[in-house]
Amino acid sequence: MRAAAIGYLLLGLLALALPWVGLYPVFLMKLLCFAMFACAYNLLLGFGRMLSFGHAAFFGFAAYVTSWLITAHRVGPAAAVLSGMLVAALLGTIFGGLAIRRRGIYFAMITLALGQLVYFVCLEAPFTGGENGLQGVPRGTLLGLLPLRSDRVMYYLVLAIFVAVFLFIRRVVHSPYGHVLRAIRENEARAISLGYDINRYKLLAFILSAALAGLAGSLNSLVLGFATLSDVQQSTSGEVILMTLLGGTGTFFGPVVGAALVVSLQEYLSDLVGGWVTAIIGVIFVACVLSFRRGIIGELAALRRR
Amino acid sequence: MAAAPHSSVDQFILETRGLTKQFKGFVAVSNVDLRVRRGEIHALIGPNGAGKTTFFNLLTRFLTPDGGQILYCGEDITLARPAELARRGIVRSFQMSAVFPHLTVLENVRIALQRRLSSTFHFWKPASSLAVLDARARELLAQVDLAGFAHTRAVELPYGRKRALELATTLAMAPKLMLLDEPTQGMAHEDVDRVTALIRQAAAERTVLMVEHNMQVVARIADTITVLQRGKVIASGRYAEVARDPQVMEAYMGSAEAALAGAPA
Ligand SMILES: Nc1ncnc2c1ncn2[C@@H]1O[C@H](COP(=O)(O)OP(=O)(O)OP(=O)(O)O)[C@@H](O)[C@H]1O
Ligand SMILES: [Mg+2]
């Protein structure tokens, strides 16, 4: 426990120093946003054992909502990001409500189909800018006080939000609700026989996960200044699964490591090998899943327990 | 037993009428009429595949009956939802031991107690808010002789202890009607005795309907026995009556003396 606390402290200090050691703040922010996305996804997959194939819908649609509110309605960044998150939560309520009636692969298929639906809406709807997406989204001024144009200022804001989300997820998992969710994950039939309406608990996990995925997407679009179709695309849903599995499902820090790995590889490899980057990450993924099933952090934790 | 019950509702906590379940044309439970007297230990016996577990699944609505009716405390519960039934006091155990393997022993019992706190959806509260339940949880663990294992993960318990934990978790629900599916199955001798004593003790305040293969256990604690064969009730009544029933001897026991006198199951 003590070691973990020291580890987190060091990581925190490192995160504070990173923009000053020559790493691009925008790259770091993108990494944090995807780490947040993966943590949100892990809440569903790792702690709720529900496999969603459509999580890009929450990430991407929230990005559109935020960008649209800012460009078309001059809404401030805080309200725009919160609205994106709220819409994602709403979307999550609908998706979750439909998918949770089914188990396993059927659950996954429903989320996949709904995710595709959102993609088509974003492609065709009048306010999303079609193939181009919404470009040139200004970051504006936070609550009329803090201008966000500077990348470093924005970085610390994103970092603070990321830390808050990370701690929030820990709290959820260790809350009275989290205990019930864990019991449901371990043995659904037994949880039912103890009087729990398991679908309501699963739905709450789905909504929380969708809301946080939306927050990540909204922030990401604010950082980059655009929302595009690639945010809602099927491949983004795949990426977040990959990040989570790679880092370790059901661990707190695993998704962060997975996201850092995938985003870094994409960033550095795409300059070197172009389109091959997808194939390379795919191979790494297969190799990892075959050789260490629990993911990087999961395996490390297992080693330490021994 | 209740003093001078006036109606059948007072007398019988559970009643099924013509309960039937088919699996693709195969009738697993066939037209079963069963009444469970309030306060009794009622044993359901029958050979493998007789439909005992299926019958339990129907009672707790884990399966939907194809026909018939279930009355609990005089109310029709044929269409109720399983979690709702648990909250109304019908709590079951499972034939395959059902614990939450990666939760600690204490947490397992606490999950059953937690619903009373009405904080089960509170995702913002710390887990320490559950500590108020620990005293009661430990009491229940002490009852089943698991006090020393409170912080062991359930998966690490030996089999007999797991079943004891399951019983403690079921008792934590303070059920009115406890349905136990082979609570002593696969247990060592000492464990069987302990669990038997425990069921009898628990039954002082509630009704128990149990599936049990161990005839010694049945003989010792059951007030009423119902024998199921191929989905049908072939005999029901006091232990002594059922034991003498020629159909039961032939169909189930093979030899009445051998089985009912207490040969190992
Ligand atoms: N979900 C199911 N689908 C199809 N057939 C089933 C199903 N569940 C049970 N059966 C069949 O119904 C019959 C009764 O099974 P059940 O499990 O109720 O027997 P049981 O009396 O509990 O037996 P045991 O003593 O072995 O536990 C068996 O022939 C079984 O194969
Ligand atoms: Mg059975």
JSON list of C-alpha atoms in Angstrom, two decimals, chain A residues 168 171-180 182-198 200-201 204 208 305, chain B residues 62 81-83 86-87 91-92 94 98-103 107 110-111 114-115 119-125 127 129 166 169-170 173:
[
{"chain": "A", "resi": 168, "resn": "PHE", "atom": "CA", "xyz": [-13.29, 8.97, -8.85]},
{"chain": "A", "resi": 171, "resn": "ARG", "atom": "CA", "xyz": [-13.83, 5.52, -5.22]},
{"chain": "A", "resi": 172, "resn": "VAL", "atom": "CA", "xyz": [-16.61, 3.99, -7.30]},
{"chain": "A", "resi": 173, "resn": "VAL", "atom": "CA", "xyz": [-14.93, 0.58, -7.19]},
{"chain": "A", "resi": 174, "resn": "HIS", "atom": "CA", "xyz": [-14.42, 0.83, -3.43]},
{"chain": "A", "resi": 175, "resn": "SER", "atom": "CA", "xyz": [-17.86, 2.22, -2.65]},
{"chain": "A", "resi": 176, "resn": "PRO", "atom": "CA", "xyz": [-20.88, 0.32, -1.33]},
{"chain": "A", "resi": 177, "resn": "TYR", "atom": "CA", "xyz": [-22.09, 0.27, -4.92]},
{"chain": "A", "resi": 178, "resn": "GLY", "atom": "CA", "xyz": [-18.73, -1.01, -6.11]},
{"chain": "A", "resi": 179, "resn": "HIS", "atom": "CA", "xyz": [-18.96, -3.94, -3.74]},
{"chain": "A", "resi": 180, "resn": "VAL", "atom": "CA", "xyz": [-22.33, -4.92, -5.15]},
{"chain": "A", "resi": 182, "resn": "ARG", "atom": "CA", "xyz": [-18.09, -6.84, -7.83]},
{"chain": "A", "resi": 183, "resn": "ALA", "atom": "CA", "xyz": [-20.46, -9.41, -6.36]},
{"chain": "A", "resi": 184, "resn": "ILE", "atom": "CA", "xyz": [-22.52, -9.32, -9.56]},
{"chain": "A", "resi": 185, "resn": "ARG", "atom": "CA", "xyz": [-19.37, -9.75, -11.63]},
{"chain": "A", "resi": 186, "resn": "GLU", "atom": "CA", "xyz": [-18.37, -12.77, -9.58]},
{"chain": "A", "resi": 187, "resn": "ASN", "atom": "CA", "xyz": [-21.68, -14.58, -9.47]},
{"chain": "A", "resi": 188, "resn": "GLU", "atom": "CA", "xyz": [-24.80, -13.11, -11.04]},
{"chain": "A", "resi": 189, "resn": "ALA", "atom": "CA", "xyz": [-27.18, -15.84, -9.96]},
{"chain": "A", "resi": 190, "resn": "ARG", "atom": "CA", "xyz": [-26.09, -15.57, -6.37]},
{"chain": "A", "resi": 191, "resn": "ALA", "atom": "CA", "xyz": [-26.44, -11.80, -6.41]},
{"chain": "A", "resi": 192, "resn": "ILE", "atom": "CA", "xyz": [-30.00, -12.18, -7.72]},
{"chain": "A", "resi": 193, "resn": "SER", "atom": "CA", "xyz": [-30.79, -14.69, -5.02]},
{"chain": "A", "resi": 194, "resn": "LEU", "atom": "CA", "xyz": [-29.66, -12.11, -2.47]},
{"chain": "A", "resi": 195, "resn": "GLY", "atom": "CA", "xyz": [-32.31, -9.74, -3.75]},
{"chain": "A", "resi": 196, "resn": "TYR", "atom": "CA", "xyz": [-30.31, -7.54, -6.10]},
{"chain": "A", "resi": 197, "resn": "ASP", "atom": "CA", "xyz": [-31.91, -6.37, -9.34]},
{"chain": "A", "resi": 198, "resn": "ILE", "atom": "CA", "xyz": [-28.64, -6.85, -11.13]},
{"chain": "A", "resi": 200, "resn": "ARG", "atom": "CA", "xyz": [-30.04, -1.75, -12.48]},
{"chain": "A", "resi": 201, "resn": "TYR", "atom": "CA", "xyz": [-26.55, -2.01, -11.02]},
{"chain": "A", "resi": 204, "resn": "LEU", "atom": "CA", "xyz": [-25.40, 2.42, -13.52]},
{"chain": "A", "resi": 208, "resn": "LEU", "atom": "CA", "xyz": [-20.91, 6.10, -15.43]},
{"chain": "A", "resi": 305, "resn": "ARG", "atom": "CA", "xyz": [1.68, -11.40, -5.09]},
{"chain": "B", "resi": 62, "resn": "PHE", "atom": "CA", "xyz": [-34.94, -18.52, -12.19]},
{"chain": "B", "resi": 81, "resn": "ARG", "atom": "CA", "xyz": [-39.13, -11.51, -10.45]},
{"chain": "B", "resi": 82, "resn": "PRO", "atom": "CA", "xyz": [-36.38, -13.53, -8.76]},
{"chain": "B", "resi": 83, "resn": "ALA", "atom": "CA", "xyz": [-34.69, -10.65, -6.93]},
{"chain": "B", "resi": 86, "resn": "ALA", "atom": "CA", "xyz": [-35.51, -12.87, -2.42]},
{"chain": "B", "resi": 87, "resn": "ARG", "atom": "CA", "xyz": [-36.50, -9.55, -0.89]},
{"chain": "B", "resi": 91, "resn": "VAL", "atom": "CA", "xyz": [-33.86, -17.20, -0.33]},
{"chain": "B", "resi": 92, "resn": "ARG", "atom": "CA", "xyz": [-32.19, -20.11, -2.02]},
{"chain": "B", "resi": 94, "resn": "PHE", "atom": "CA", "xyz": [-27.35, -23.45, -5.08]},
{"chain": "B", "resi": 98, "resn": "ALA", "atom": "CA", "xyz": [-22.28, -20.22, -4.76]},
{"chain": "B", "resi": 99, "resn": "VAL", "atom": "CA", "xyz": [-19.94, -17.81, -3.05]},
{"chain": "B", "resi": 100, "resn": "PHE", "atom": "CA", "xyz": [-18.32, -14.68, -4.41]},
{"chain": "B", "resi": 101, "resn": "PRO", "atom": "CA", "xyz": [-14.86, -16.21, -4.85]},
{"chain": "B", "resi": 102, "resn": "HIS", "atom": "CA", "xyz": [-12.66, -13.12, -4.83]},
{"chain": "B", "resi": 103, "resn": "LEU", "atom": "CA", "xyz": [-14.45, -11.33, -2.04]},
{"chain": "B", "resi": 107, "resn": "GLU", "atom": "CA", "xyz": [-17.47, -9.27, 2.41]},
{"chain": "B", "resi": 110, "resn": "ARG", "atom": "CA", "xyz": [-21.85, -8.28, 4.06]},
{"chain": "B", "resi": 111, "resn": "ILE", "atom": "CA", "xyz": [-23.20, -8.25, 0.51]},
{"chain": "B", "resi": 114, "resn": "GLN", "atom": "CA", "xyz": [-25.86, -4.46, 2.61]},
{"chain": "B", "resi": 115, "resn": "ARG", "atom": "CA", "xyz": [-29.24, -4.16, 0.96]},
{"chain": "B", "resi": 119, "resn": "SER", "atom": "CA", "xyz": [-26.78, 2.70, 0.02]},
{"chain": "B", "resi": 120, "resn": "THR", "atom": "CA", "xyz": [-26.28, 0.00, -2.57]},
{"chain": "B", "resi": 121, "resn": "PHE", "atom": "CA", "xyz": [-26.30, 2.56, -5.39]},
{"chain": "B", "resi": 122, "resn": "HIS", "atom": "CA", "xyz": [-24.10, 5.05, -3.57]},
{"chain": "B", "resi": 123, "resn": "PHE", "atom": "CA", "xyz": [-21.00, 5.07, -5.73]},
{"chain": "B", "resi": 124, "resn": "TRP", "atom": "CA", "xyz": [-19.54, 8.16, -4.10]},
{"chain": "B", "resi": 125, "resn": "LYS", "atom": "CA", "xyz": [-19.33, 6.84, -0.54]},
{"chain": "B", "resi": 127, "resn": "ALA", "atom": "CA", "xyz": [-16.35, 1.42, 1.57]},
{"chain": "B", "resi": 129, "resn": "SER", "atom": "CA", "xyz": [-19.41, 3.23, 5.38]},
{"chain": "B", "resi": 166, "resn": "GLU", "atom": "CA", "xyz": [-23.01, -19.92, 1.70]},
{"chain": "B", "resi": 169, "resn": "THR", "atom": "CA", "xyz": [-24.83, -15.56, 3.59]},
{"chain": "B", "resi": 170, "resn": "THR", "atom": "CA", "xyz": [-28.29, -17.05, 3.13]},
{"chain": "B", "resi": 173, "resn": "MET", "atom": "CA", "xyz": [-30.97, -12.37, 4.46]}
]
